[in-house]
Every structure is written in C-alpha cells, then in structure tokens.
Amino acid sequence: MAKPARESEVLASSLVNSVTQAFGKLVDLWNEMGISRELQLERMQTAKAHIETLLNEMIEEESNLKEKIENDIEIQKSQLNIVRYELKLDPYQVGDGLSIIQLEKEFRLALEGALKEKQERLTKLKQLQLEEQRLCSELYATPYYIPTGSVPSCLQLEELDKHVQQLLKVKEQRLKEFFKLRGKVRQYNKEIGHTPDGTLESDMLSDEEECICLTKKNLEDLELLVHQLQVKKDSLIASRDALVKEVQVLWDRLQQPQEKQEQLTMLASRCPISEAIKMWEEELENLEVLKKESLKQITFRVRQELHDFWGKCFYSEEQRAAFQPFLSDNFSEELLSQHDEELLRIKEVYEKNKHLYDNVHKWNAIGERLGELEKKSTDPSRLLNRGGTLLKEERERSKLQKQLLKLGEELKKDTEDWEKENNSHFLVNNQRFLDSMALQLQHHKIKKDQPKMSLKRDECGTPKSATKRPAGGVNMPPPSKMRKVNNLLIQQAII
C-alpha cells in the first residue's frame, strides 16, 4: 500500500501545475496578439527569472531567520545561565527532540521568569534594607550583611526579614523602657522641683519623636539619670525630715499653736520637696529667733523631759547629779545644746532597752501591790468587813505572786543576756537589778504564808502586835552579800 503524499509535496506539485497553466495562458495571449516566437521565449525567460529570484529571496530570508533564531537561543541561554547563577540556581535544562523554534520559546520564557524573580528579589531587598537601615540608625545596631551589587538568595532574604522583625521587637521593648524611664524622670522632677539642666536631659524629656533616641547608651544614660534623681530625692527627703524633726522639737518647746503647725505641714506636703525644704528652713530660722528669746523656758521644758526619761530608766540621784549642767542657772545656747545631747542620749538608752525597762516597771508595780496587800494583812480591823474582802485580797495576792514569779523568770533571762552583751551590771536606781530582784523574790516567798497565819491568830483571839513592814520594798543588805546569794535566792523563790 502506497504511503500518502506529504503536504509539502502536494503543495509543490500544485505550484508546478499553477506555473504551467500560467505559462500556457501567457502563450495563448501572446499568440493571439501575434507576438513572435522569439519574443515569447524572451518573455517566458523573464517570467522564469522573476519566479526564481522570488524563491531565492524567500530561501535567503528564511535562512536568515533560522540563523537569527539560533543566535537568539545562544544569547538567551547565556543570559539565563548568568541570571540563574546570580539567583543561586542550577543551570537550566531543556528536553531532547525540540525544534529550533521550540528551543527559542523555552529559553525565552525561562529567561523572562528568571529576570522577573531577580527583580522581585531586588525589590524586596531594597524594601527590607531601607527598613533595616532606619531601625539600625535608631537602635545603633549592626545591619545584616549582604554583598553590595549581588542578588540575594531566598535564604538571605528570609534571614534579613527575620533580622528586621527582631529589630522591630527590640525597638518596641526599648520604646517601652524609654517611656517608662522618661515617666520616672518627669515624676522625680515634679516631686523634687528639679528643672532639666542640660541639652541631653532636655532632649530626653521632649515629646518630639525626632528627639527619641533608643540606643543602648542613651537608655543607660537615662537609667543613670533616674538613679541620680532617686538619690537626690532620698537626700532631699532626709534633709526635709531632719528639718521637720528640728522644727517639731522647737514647736513643742515654744508651744506653738497647733493650727499653725497643721497649716504649714499641709502646705509643705503639697509642694515639691525642694520648695518644702525652703519652707521648713524659713520656719526653723524663725523658731531659732524665738528660741533665743525663750532659752530659759525651753531649758526648763527639756529638763522636765529629761527628768521623765531618767525616771523611766531608773536613774539614781548620783547618776542624775553626774549631769552637772542640769543645775546651772547660766541659760545659753550652749547649755541648751548640752541638755539636748543628754536628752537624745537617754532617749536612745530607753528605746534600746525599752522592753527591759517596761518589765522592770511592771515588776515594781506588782511588788508595790503585794506590799499593800501584806500591809493590809496586819490590820485587825479587816476582820470586821463581811463583804468578802479577805477572799478577794487572797485571790489577788495569789494571782500577783504567780505573775511576779513568771515575770521574774523572764526578767532574769533578759537581764543576764543584757549583762553578757554589755559586759556590765544592769542597774536600777544605781543597784544591780538581779541582786534586788532576788531579795524581793525571797521576801515575798517568806511572807506569802504569813497572812494565813495572822488570820488564824486573829480568829483564835490571840492577836499579836504586827511588825511594821516597808511597802513594796525591802531592807537592802550590803551589795557584796547580795551578789553571793543572788542566783540561789532566785532559784529558791521560783521553785
């Protein structure tokens, strides 16, 4: 079976037939016109030459086109390899069996895609670098390195984007810290009445965005400024409190009106600390003038307060007399200063040992009450009272004796600790308290059964003359003997 003719062969055969028919028609026309055979051949030769020229031109044109396409393929292939190399991609591979035109299209489309990707990467790089440059300038940070003039890889763009996001987080954190520190600075300035005294501080406190600097150094400077203002505030507060304390002392000594004191205190509390200090300084100066005019009265008031604290600390007459300025009549600033120093000293002694002194006062109060009850127990007239007084007194006596013993244990321990710590005796009215406490405990132990015995004697009608006893006290033996029996007596009394 014969193969079907190709379309190109059919077209060629049709073209030959068309030329043959055309020449046939030309010959008929020439014969009709009476053109000679020689001229007909000449014209046919011209037509043939024209047809051959046209075909040759077409062949040449198509050959040039083929050559151009092949050149384009090589150029596109070369450019594509360069672009893909810049994009960090492998060389482009094409399939086998493609025609020249198919190859040209394949490389052309591949080159267009590569150029588009390159442009997109460069555009994204520019955007990210602009953002990064702005952030690095604000934060004084190091930019992510990408060689100038190169096309970034996808990984580089991803890392650059992460770097920008990290810088944005850092900026957000520093902005938060900056506003926090700036708020503290403004608050301190308001509280202490401080005015910015430098360009740096003024810029830091400005509300204009261009004045906001988020570098590490600037934040460190701002933290340092906050610390300095805090120290200054603490110092001013200490100075103000010291002034207030001095003023209050003089208010009390000069007996200034309470309304005036409250008014100044309220006004000062509403002012910045520096202004309040000026107000207190002025008040102190005024009070100092009044003090000089009232030295005698003030000294007497300090002496009264000093006398009260001497009593709280159980100072004996000898100890009090040791402060000789107390008896001076030469009233002056120096004399008042000496009294102030002694008052401050005795106050510190009292505050340091307040718990011990308070317990000694309780001890003496219980002892005095027990002495009163012992004195009543020697009065025969108490038997005539039928209101249950004897029973009440006995119950009170029993309760007080228990309190005395319990308090004695606590006092003994605290006093011994005090003496170990201070390496000296704890004195009450210039006598060692442990000695007098031991004797007092022994005294109450000896006397605690006598009221019952006295009651029985009275009931039996055999009254005896009562021995007069000291109220709340005891005849003190020499200190040397007291120290010898101290611990023994305390233990016996407690048992």
PDB file of N, CA and C in Angstrom, residues 382-478:
ATOM      1  N   ARG A 382      -9.612  44.539 159.439  1.00  0.00           N
ATOM      2  CA  ARG A 382     -10.122  43.940 158.199  1.00  0.00           C
ATOM      3  C   ARG A 382     -11.050  42.778 158.479  1.00  0.00           C
ATOM      4  N   LEU A 383     -10.947  42.188 159.748  1.00  0.00           N
ATOM      5  CA  LEU A 383     -11.799  41.054 160.109  1.00  0.00           C
ATOM      6  C   LEU A 383     -13.249  41.475 160.293  1.00  0.00           C
ATOM      7  N   LEU A 384     -13.473  42.757 160.518  1.00  0.00           N
ATOM      8  CA  LEU A 384     -14.836  43.255 160.709  1.00  0.00           C
ATOM      9  C   LEU A 384     -15.578  43.413 159.390  1.00  0.00           C
ATOM     10  N   ASN A 385     -14.880  43.375 158.289  1.00  0.00           N
ATOM     11  CA  ASN A 385     -15.500  43.538 156.963  1.00  0.00           C
ATOM     12  C   ASN A 385     -16.074  42.205 156.518  1.00  0.00           C
ATOM     13  N   ARG A 386     -17.384  42.167 156.350  1.00  0.00           N
ATOM     14  CA  ARG A 386     -18.051  40.912 155.986  1.00  0.00           C
ATOM     15  C   ARG A 386     -18.438  40.861 154.498  1.00  0.00           C
ATOM     16  N   GLY A 387     -17.821  41.701 153.665  1.00  0.00           N
ATOM     17  CA  GLY A 387     -18.192  41.744 152.235  1.00  0.00           C
ATOM     18  C   GLY A 387     -17.333  40.854 151.345  1.00  0.00           C
ATOM     19  N   GLY A 388     -16.609  39.923 151.932  1.00  0.00           N
ATOM     20  CA  GLY A 388     -15.766  39.037 151.130  1.00  0.00           C
ATOM     21  C   GLY A 388     -14.448  39.653 150.730  1.00  0.00           C
ATOM     22  N   THR A 389     -14.041  40.728 151.424  1.00  0.00           N
ATOM     23  CA  THR A 389     -12.803  41.419 151.075  1.00  0.00           C
ATOM     24  C   THR A 389     -11.593  40.528 151.286  1.00  0.00           C
ATOM     25  N   LEU A 390     -11.591  39.746 152.386  1.00  0.00           N
ATOM     26  CA  LEU A 390     -10.454  38.878 152.678  1.00  0.00           C
ATOM     27  C   LEU A 390     -10.216  37.875 151.561  1.00  0.00           C
ATOM     28  N   LEU A 391     -11.331  37.302 151.066  1.00  0.00           N
ATOM     29  CA  LEU A 391     -11.204  36.308 149.998  1.00  0.00           C
ATOM     30  C   LEU A 391     -10.700  36.953 148.708  1.00  0.00           C
ATOM     31  N   LYS A 392     -11.203  38.127 148.405  1.00  0.00           N
ATOM     32  CA  LYS A 392     -10.758  38.832 147.200  1.00  0.00           C
ATOM     33  C   LYS A 392      -9.276  39.173 147.283  1.00  0.00           C
ATOM     34  N   GLU A 393      -8.848  39.646 148.491  1.00  0.00           N
ATOM     35  CA  GLU A 393      -7.442  40.006 148.650  1.00  0.00           C
ATOM     36  C   GLU A 393      -6.552  38.777 148.526  1.00  0.00           C
ATOM     37  N   GLU A 394      -7.026  37.651 149.076  1.00  0.00           N
ATOM     38  CA  GLU A 394      -6.227  36.431 148.991  1.00  0.00           C
ATOM     39  C   GLU A 394      -6.085  35.967 147.538  1.00  0.00           C
ATOM     40  N   ARG A 395      -7.169  36.054 146.799  1.00  0.00           N
ATOM     41  CA  ARG A 395      -7.127  35.668 145.384  1.00  0.00           C
ATOM     42  C   ARG A 395      -6.198  36.594 144.592  1.00  0.00           C
ATOM     43  N   GLU A 396      -6.314  37.897 144.883  1.00  0.00           N
ATOM     44  CA  GLU A 396      -5.452  38.849 144.179  1.00  0.00           C
ATOM     45  C   GLU A 396      -3.990  38.591 144.518  1.00  0.00           C
ATOM     46  N   ARG A 397      -3.731  38.312 145.826  1.00  0.00           N
ATOM     47  CA  ARG A 397      -2.353  38.059 146.241  1.00  0.00           C
ATOM     48  C   ARG A 397      -1.786  36.832 145.514  1.00  0.00           C
ATOM     49  N   SER A 398      -2.596  35.780 145.417  1.00  0.00           N
ATOM     50  CA  SER A 398      -2.147  34.553 144.742  1.00  0.00           C
ATOM     51  C   SER A 398      -1.863  34.811 143.257  1.00  0.00           C
ATOM     52  N   LYS A 399      -2.752  35.580 142.634  1.00  0.00           N
ATOM     53  CA  LYS A 399      -2.568  35.897 141.214  1.00  0.00           C
ATOM     54  C   LYS A 399      -1.311  36.737 140.991  1.00  0.00           C
ATOM     55  N   LEU A 400      -1.100  37.748 141.868  1.00  0.00           N
ATOM     56  CA  LEU A 400       0.066  38.617 141.726  1.00  0.00           C
ATOM     57  C   LEU A 400       1.366  37.852 141.963  1.00  0.00           C
ATOM     58  N   GLN A 401       1.344  36.902 142.919  1.00  0.00           N
ATOM     59  CA  GLN A 401       2.555  36.126 143.174  1.00  0.00           C
ATOM     60  C   GLN A 401       2.932  35.270 141.960  1.00  0.00           C
ATOM     61  N   LYS A 402       1.916  34.696 141.300  1.00  0.00           N
ATOM     62  CA  LYS A 402       2.197  33.924 140.087  1.00  0.00           C
ATOM     63  C   LYS A 402       2.766  34.825 138.992  1.00  0.00           C
ATOM     64  N   GLN A 403       2.145  36.006 138.842  1.00  0.00           N
ATOM     65  CA  GLN A 403       2.653  36.958 137.831  1.00  0.00           C
ATOM     66  C   GLN A 403       4.081  37.373 138.148  1.00  0.00           C
ATOM     67  N   LEU A 404       4.346  37.586 139.442  1.00  0.00           N
ATOM     68  CA  LEU A 404       5.675  38.018 139.843  1.00  0.00           C
ATOM     69  C   LEU A 404       6.723  36.955 139.527  1.00  0.00           C
ATOM     70  N   LEU A 405       6.387  35.692 139.787  1.00  0.00           N
ATOM     71  CA  LEU A 405       7.333  34.614 139.523  1.00  0.00           C
ATOM     72  C   LEU A 405       7.575  34.447 138.018  1.00  0.00           C
ATOM     73  N   LYS A 406       6.498  34.497 137.257  1.00  0.00           N
ATOM     74  CA  LYS A 406       6.630  34.357 135.802  1.00  0.00           C
ATOM     75  C   LYS A 406       7.432  35.509 135.211  1.00  0.00           C
ATOM     76  N   LEU A 407       7.097  36.735 135.651  1.00  0.00           N
ATOM     77  CA  LEU A 407       7.835  37.906 135.163  1.00  0.00           C
ATOM     78  C   LEU A 407       9.286  37.858 135.630  1.00  0.00           C
ATOM     79  N   GLY A 408       9.506  37.297 136.833  1.00  0.00           N
ATOM     80  CA  GLY A 408      10.866  37.187 137.341  1.00  0.00           C
ATOM     81  C   GLY A 408      11.736  36.287 136.473  1.00  0.00           C
ATOM     82  N   GLU A 409      11.159  35.175 135.992  1.00  0.00           N
ATOM     83  CA  GLU A 409      11.917  34.291 135.100  1.00  0.00           C
ATOM     84  C   GLU A 409      12.325  35.016 133.814  1.00  0.00           C
ATOM     85  N   GLU A 410      11.355  35.737 133.239  1.00  0.00           N
ATOM     86  CA  GLU A 410      11.639  36.470 132.000  1.00  0.00           C
ATOM     87  C   GLU A 410      12.676  37.565 132.225  1.00  0.00           C
ATOM     88  N   LEU A 411      12.518  38.305 133.329  1.00  0.00           N
ATOM     89  CA  LEU A 411      13.458  39.384 133.633  1.00  0.00           C
ATOM     90  C   LEU A 411      14.861  38.855 133.907  1.00  0.00           C
ATOM     91  N   LYS A 412      14.940  37.725 134.605  1.00  0.00           N
ATOM     92  CA  LYS A 412      16.248  37.149 134.907  1.00  0.00           C
ATOM     93  C   LYS A 412      16.995  36.804 133.608  1.00  0.00           C
ATOM     94  N   LYS A 413      16.277  36.145 132.692  1.00  0.00           N
ATOM     95  CA  LYS A 413      16.911  35.769 131.426  1.00  0.00           C
ATOM     96  C   LYS A 413      17.307  37.006 130.621  1.00  0.00           C
ATOM     97  N   ASP A 414      16.374  37.975 130.477  1.00  0.00           N
ATOM     98  CA  ASP A 414      16.668  39.178 129.689  1.00  0.00           C
ATOM     99  C   ASP A 414      17.806  39.988 130.310  1.00  0.00           C
ATOM    100  N   THR A 415      17.815  40.080 131.634  1.00  0.00           N
ATOM    101  CA  THR A 415      18.865  40.863 132.300  1.00  0.00           C
ATOM    102  C   THR A 415      20.228  40.199 132.144  1.00  0.00           C
ATOM    103  N   GLU A 416      20.258  38.878 132.296  1.00  0.00           N
ATOM    104  CA  GLU A 416      21.529  38.169 132.118  1.00  0.00           C
ATOM    105  C   GLU A 416      22.042  38.331 130.683  1.00  0.00           C
ATOM    106  N   ASP A 417      21.135  38.243 129.721  1.00  0.00           N
ATOM    107  CA  ASP A 417      21.539  38.458 128.320  1.00  0.00           C
ATOM    108  C   ASP A 417      22.087  39.870 128.131  1.00  0.00           C
ATOM    109  N   TRP A 418      21.418  40.839 128.731  1.00  0.00           N
ATOM    110  CA  TRP A 418      21.877  42.237 128.612  1.00  0.00           C
ATOM    111  C   TRP A 418      23.273  42.408 129.212  1.00  0.00           C
ATOM    112  N   GLU A 419      23.500  41.811 130.375  1.00  0.00           N
ATOM    113  CA  GLU A 419      24.792  41.951 131.038  1.00  0.00           C
ATOM    114  C   GLU A 419      25.911  41.266 130.252  1.00  0.00           C
ATOM    115  N   LYS A 420      25.586  40.126 129.626  1.00  0.00           N
ATOM    116  CA  LYS A 420      26.587  39.468 128.784  1.00  0.00           C
ATOM    117  C   LYS A 420      26.910  40.325 127.561  1.00  0.00           C
ATOM    118  N   GLU A 421      25.883  40.879 126.966  1.00  0.00           N
ATOM    119  CA  GLU A 421      26.076  41.678 125.754  1.00  0.00           C
ATOM    120  C   GLU A 421      26.841  42.965 126.050  1.00  0.00           C
ATOM    121  N   ASN A 422      26.559  43.596 127.205  1.00  0.00           N
ATOM    122  CA  ASN A 422      27.178  44.892 127.521  1.00  0.00           C
ATOM    123  C   ASN A 422      28.365  44.771 128.472  1.00  0.00           C
ATOM    124  N   ASN A 423      28.604  43.549 128.988  1.00  0.00           N
ATOM    125  CA  ASN A 423      29.743  43.306 129.883  1.00  0.00           C
ATOM    126  C   ASN A 423      29.721  44.249 131.095  1.00  0.00           C
ATOM    127  N   SER A 424      28.532  44.444 131.652  1.00  0.00           N
ATOM    128  CA  SER A 424      28.376  45.302 132.836  1.00  0.00           C
ATOM    129  C   SER A 424      27.069  44.930 133.522  1.00  0.00           C
ATOM    130  N   HIS A 425      26.872  45.436 134.764  1.00  0.00           N
ATOM    131  CA  HIS A 425      25.647  45.160 135.508  1.00  0.00           C
ATOM    132  C   HIS A 425      24.508  46.029 134.988  1.00  0.00           C
ATOM    133  N   PHE A 426      23.306  45.458 135.003  1.00  0.00           N
ATOM    134  CA  PHE A 426      22.107  46.243 134.674  1.00  0.00           C
ATOM    135  C   PHE A 426      21.614  46.873 135.968  1.00  0.00           C
ATOM    136  N   LEU A 427      21.687  48.193 136.026  1.00  0.00           N
ATOM    137  CA  LEU A 427      21.412  48.914 137.263  1.00  0.00           C
ATOM    138  C   LEU A 427      20.011  49.496 137.268  1.00  0.00           C
ATOM    139  N   VAL A 428      19.375  49.412 138.401  1.00  0.00           N
ATOM    140  CA  VAL A 428      18.098  50.077 138.663  1.00  0.00           C
ATOM    141  C   VAL A 428      18.279  50.867 139.939  1.00  0.00           C
ATOM    142  N   ASN A 429      18.205  52.187 139.838  1.00  0.00           N
ATOM    143  CA  ASN A 429      18.476  53.084 140.963  1.00  0.00           C
ATOM    144  C   ASN A 429      19.879  52.835 141.527  1.00  0.00           C
ATOM    145  N   ASN A 430      20.814  52.656 140.586  1.00  0.00           N
ATOM    146  CA  ASN A 430      22.241  52.502 140.891  1.00  0.00           C
ATOM    147  C   ASN A 430      22.562  51.208 141.648  1.00  0.00           C
ATOM    148  N   GLN A 431      21.659  50.223 141.621  1.00  0.00           N
ATOM    149  CA  GLN A 431      21.900  48.909 142.201  1.00  0.00           C
ATOM    150  C   GLN A 431      21.694  47.848 141.141  1.00  0.00           C
ATOM    151  N   ARG A 432      22.454  46.767 141.284  1.00  0.00           N
ATOM    152  CA  ARG A 432      22.298  45.686 140.307  1.00  0.00           C
ATOM    153  C   ARG A 432      20.909  45.080 140.458  1.00  0.00           C
ATOM    154  N   PHE A 433      20.184  45.052 139.357  1.00  0.00           N
ATOM    155  CA  PHE A 433      18.780  44.640 139.425  1.00  0.00           C
ATOM    156  C   PHE A 433      18.647  43.174 139.794  1.00  0.00           C
ATOM    157  N   LEU A 434      19.556  42.321 139.319  1.00  0.00           N
ATOM    158  CA  LEU A 434      19.453  40.898 139.637  1.00  0.00           C
ATOM    159  C   LEU A 434      19.544  40.667 141.142  1.00  0.00           C
ATOM    160  N   ASP A 435      20.372  41.459 141.822  1.00  0.00           N
ATOM    161  CA  ASP A 435      20.504  41.308 143.268  1.00  0.00           C
ATOM    162  C   ASP A 435      19.218  41.719 143.982  1.00  0.00           C
ATOM    163  N   SER A 436      18.717  42.898 143.645  1.00  0.00           N
ATOM    164  CA  SER A 436      17.498  43.375 144.302  1.00  0.00           C
ATOM    165  C   SER A 436      16.300  42.510 143.947  1.00  0.00           C
ATOM    166  N   MET A 437      16.251  41.979 142.737  1.00  0.00           N
ATOM    167  CA  MET A 437      15.146  41.116 142.322  1.00  0.00           C
ATOM    168  C   MET A 437      15.172  39.819 143.119  1.00  0.00           C
ATOM    169  N   ALA A 438      16.373  39.251 143.332  1.00  0.00           N
ATOM    170  CA  ALA A 438      16.485  38.011 144.097  1.00  0.00           C
ATOM    171  C   ALA A 438      16.003  38.204 145.525  1.00  0.00           C
ATOM    172  N   LEU A 439      16.395  39.311 146.140  1.00  0.00           N
ATOM    173  CA  LEU A 439      15.967  39.584 147.511  1.00  0.00           C
ATOM    174  C   LEU A 439      14.461  39.819 147.598  1.00  0.00           C
ATOM    175  N   GLN A 440      13.914  40.497 146.593  1.00  0.00           N
ATOM    176  CA  GLN A 440      12.476  40.760 146.606  1.00  0.00           C
ATOM    177  C   GLN A 440      11.690  39.474 146.434  1.00  0.00           C
ATOM    178  N   LEU A 441      12.180  38.576 145.561  1.00  0.00           N
ATOM    179  CA  LEU A 441      11.526  37.284 145.400  1.00  0.00           C
ATOM    180  C   LEU A 441      11.580  36.495 146.712  1.00  0.00           C
ATOM    181  N   GLN A 442      12.733  36.508 147.383  1.00  0.00           N
ATOM    182  CA  GLN A 442      12.880  35.804 148.647  1.00  0.00           C
ATOM    183  C   GLN A 442      11.963  36.408 149.706  1.00  0.00           C
ATOM    184  N   HIS A 443      11.845  37.708 149.684  1.00  0.00           N
ATOM    185  CA  HIS A 443      10.981  38.414 150.636  1.00  0.00           C
ATOM    186  C   HIS A 443       9.531  37.971 150.491  1.00  0.00           C
ATOM    187  N   HIS A 444       9.053  37.940 149.246  1.00  0.00           N
ATOM    188  CA  HIS A 444       7.661  37.538 149.014  1.00  0.00           C
ATOM    189  C   HIS A 444       7.460  36.062 149.294  1.00  0.00           C
ATOM    190  N   LYS A 445       8.480  35.240 149.112  1.00  0.00           N
ATOM    191  CA  LYS A 445       8.366  33.820 149.418  1.00  0.00           C
ATOM    192  C   LYS A 445       8.233  33.617 150.919  1.00  0.00           C
ATOM    193  N   ILE A 446       9.002  34.397 151.703  1.00  0.00           N
ATOM    194  CA  ILE A 446       8.947  34.272 153.159  1.00  0.00           C
ATOM    195  C   ILE A 446       7.603  34.767 153.686  1.00  0.00           C
ATOM    196  N   LYS A 447       7.064  35.835 153.056  1.00  0.00           N
ATOM    197  CA  LYS A 447       5.864  36.491 153.566  1.00  0.00           C
ATOM    198  C   LYS A 447       4.564  35.888 153.059  1.00  0.00           C
ATOM    199  N   LYS A 448       4.654  35.003 152.070  1.00  0.00           N
ATOM    200  CA  LYS A 448       3.398  34.632 151.406  1.00  0.00           C
ATOM    201  C   LYS A 448       2.463  33.817 152.302  1.00  0.00           C
ATOM    202  N   ASP A 449       3.013  33.132 153.354  1.00  0.00           N
ATOM    203  CA  ASP A 449       2.169  32.340 154.254  1.00  0.00           C
ATOM    204  C   ASP A 449       1.759  33.101 155.512  1.00  0.00           C
ATOM    205  N   GLN A 450       2.382  34.253 155.744  1.00  0.00           N
ATOM    206  CA  GLN A 450       2.098  34.980 156.966  1.00  0.00           C
ATOM    207  C   GLN A 450       0.658  35.501 157.063  1.00  0.00           C
ATOM    208  N   PRO A 451       0.051  35.961 155.954  1.00  0.00           N
ATOM    209  CA  PRO A 451      -1.350  36.412 156.096  1.00  0.00           C
ATOM    210  C   PRO A 451      -2.257  35.324 156.627  1.00  0.00           C
ATOM    211  N   LYS A 452      -2.042  34.086 156.205  1.00  0.00           N
ATOM    212  CA  LYS A 452      -2.898  32.992 156.691  1.00  0.00           C
ATOM    213  C   LYS A 452      -2.664  32.760 158.189  1.00  0.00           C
ATOM    214  N   MET A 453      -1.394  32.773 158.565  1.00  0.00           N
ATOM    215  CA  MET A 453      -1.072  32.570 159.973  1.00  0.00           C
ATOM    216  C   MET A 453      -1.653  33.691 160.820  1.00  0.00           C
ATOM    217  N   SER A 454      -1.570  34.908 160.327  1.00  0.00           N
ATOM    218  CA  SER A 454      -2.116  36.058 161.051  1.00  0.00           C
ATOM    219  C   SER A 454      -3.617  35.942 161.187  1.00  0.00           C
ATOM    220  N   LEU A 455      -4.250  35.472 160.076  1.00  0.00           N
ATOM    221  CA  LEU A 455      -5.701  35.310 160.081  1.00  0.00           C
ATOM    222  C   LEU A 455      -6.110  34.292 161.148  1.00  0.00           C
ATOM    223  N   LYS A 456      -5.354  33.192 161.251  1.00  0.00           N
ATOM    224  CA  LYS A 456      -5.680  32.160 162.245  1.00  0.00           C
ATOM    225  C   LYS A 456      -5.505  32.693 163.658  1.00  0.00           C
ATOM    226  N   ARG A 457      -4.432  33.471 163.867  1.00  0.00           N
ATOM    227  CA  ARG A 457      -4.215  34.041 165.190  1.00  0.00           C
ATOM    228  C   ARG A 457      -5.341  34.975 165.588  1.00  0.00           C
ATOM    229  N   ASP A 458      -5.775  35.787 164.592  1.00  0.00           N
ATOM    230  CA  ASP A 458      -6.869  36.720 164.882  1.00  0.00           C
ATOM    231  C   ASP A 458      -8.155  35.980 165.200  1.00  0.00           C
ATOM    232  N   GLU A 459      -8.404  34.887 164.450  1.00  0.00           N
ATOM    233  CA  GLU A 459      -9.632  34.120 164.674  1.00  0.00           C
ATOM    234  C   GLU A 459      -9.621  33.438 166.047  1.00  0.00           C
ATOM    235  N   CYS A 460      -8.425  33.065 166.513  1.00  0.00           N
ATOM    236  CA  CYS A 460      -8.292  32.405 167.821  1.00  0.00           C
ATOM    237  C   CYS A 460      -8.288  33.409 168.974  1.00  0.00           C
ATOM    238  N   GLY A 461      -8.346  34.674 168.648  1.00  0.00           N
ATOM    239  CA  GLY A 461      -8.385  35.705 169.680  1.00  0.00           C
ATOM    240  C   GLY A 461      -7.067  35.933 170.349  1.00  0.00           C
ATOM    241  N   THR A 462      -5.991  35.615 169.720  1.00  0.00           N
ATOM    242  CA  THR A 462      -4.674  35.839 170.301  1.00  0.00           C
ATOM    243  C   THR A 462      -3.888  36.760 169.417  1.00  0.00           C
ATOM    244  N   PRO A 463      -4.357  38.021 169.283  1.00  0.00           N
ATOM    245  CA  PRO A 463      -3.659  38.963 168.402  1.00  0.00           C
ATOM    246  C   PRO A 463      -2.299  39.319 168.945  1.00  0.00           C
ATOM    247  N   LYS A 464      -1.425  39.472 168.055  1.00  0.00           N
ATOM    248  CA  LYS A 464      -0.068  39.908 168.383  1.00  0.00           C
ATOM    249  C   LYS A 464       0.237  41.197 167.663  1.00  0.00           C
ATOM    250  N   SER A 465       1.115  41.960 168.251  1.00  0.00           N
ATOM    251  CA  SER A 465       1.457  43.235 167.614  1.00  0.00           C
ATOM    252  C   SER A 465       2.120  42.969 166.280  1.00  0.00           C
ATOM    253  N   ALA A 466       1.587  43.602 165.277  1.00  0.00           N
ATOM    254  CA  ALA A 466       2.126  43.394 163.917  1.00  0.00           C
ATOM    255  C   ALA A 466       3.410  44.171 163.747  1.00  0.00           C
ATOM    256  N   THR A 467       4.314  43.541 163.075  1.00  0.00           N
ATOM    257  CA  THR A 467       5.580  44.206 162.764  1.00  0.00           C
ATOM    258  C   THR A 467       5.401  45.099 161.555  1.00  0.00           C
ATOM    259  N   LYS A 468       5.848  46.281 161.631  1.00  0.00           N
ATOM    260  CA  LYS A 468       5.694  47.225 160.516  1.00  0.00           C
ATOM    261  C   LYS A 468       6.629  46.855 159.379  1.00  0.00           C
ATOM    262  N   ARG A 469       6.053  46.727 158.175  1.00  0.00           N
ATOM    263  CA  ARG A 469       6.829  46.311 157.015  1.00  0.00           C
ATOM    264  C   ARG A 469       6.890  47.442 155.991  1.00  0.00           C
ATOM    265  N   PRO A 470       7.953  47.483 155.276  1.00  0.00           N
ATOM    266  CA  PRO A 470       8.031  48.515 154.209  1.00  0.00           C
ATOM    267  C   PRO A 470       7.089  48.172 153.090  1.00  0.00           C
ATOM    268  N   ALA A 471       6.485  49.186 152.489  1.00  0.00           N
ATOM    269  CA  ALA A 471       5.540  48.984 151.369  1.00  0.00           C
ATOM    270  C   ALA A 471       6.312  48.851 150.079  1.00  0.00           C
ATOM    271  N   GLY A 472       6.243  47.638 149.503  1.00  0.00           N
ATOM    272  CA  GLY A 472       6.854  47.445 148.192  1.00  0.00           C
ATOM    273  C   GLY A 472       8.343  47.430 148.234  1.00  0.00           C
ATOM    274  N   GLY A 473       8.993  47.406 149.360  1.00  0.00           N
ATOM    275  CA  GLY A 473      10.449  47.460 149.397  1.00  0.00           C
ATOM    276  C   GLY A 473      11.008  46.467 150.387  1.00  0.00           C
ATOM    277  N   VAL A 474      12.297  46.506 150.566  1.00  0.00           N
ATOM    278  CA  VAL A 474      12.970  45.597 151.483  1.00  0.00           C
ATOM    279  C   VAL A 474      14.264  46.254 151.927  1.00  0.00           C
ATOM    280  N   ASN A 475      14.637  45.968 153.199  1.00  0.00           N
ATOM    281  CA  ASN A 475      15.916  46.498 153.675  1.00  0.00           C
ATOM    282  C   ASN A 475      17.043  45.821 152.928  1.00  0.00           C
ATOM    283  N   MET A 476      17.867  46.578 152.308  1.00  0.00           N
ATOM    284  CA  MET A 476      18.891  46.042 151.424  1.00  0.00           C
ATOM    285  C   MET A 476      20.167  45.755 152.192  1.00  0.00           C
ATOM    286  N   PRO A 477      20.678  44.504 152.175  1.00  0.00           N
ATOM    287  CA  PRO A 477      21.984  44.206 152.765  1.00  0.00           C
ATOM    288  C   PRO A 477      23.075  44.739 151.871  1.00  0.00           C
ATOM    289  N   PRO A 478      24.293  44.689 152.318  1.00  0.00           N
ATOM    290  CA  PRO A 478      25.414  45.189 151.504  1.00  0.00           C
ATOM    291  C   PRO A 478      25.460  44.483 150.160  1.00  0.00           C
TER     292      PRO A 478
END
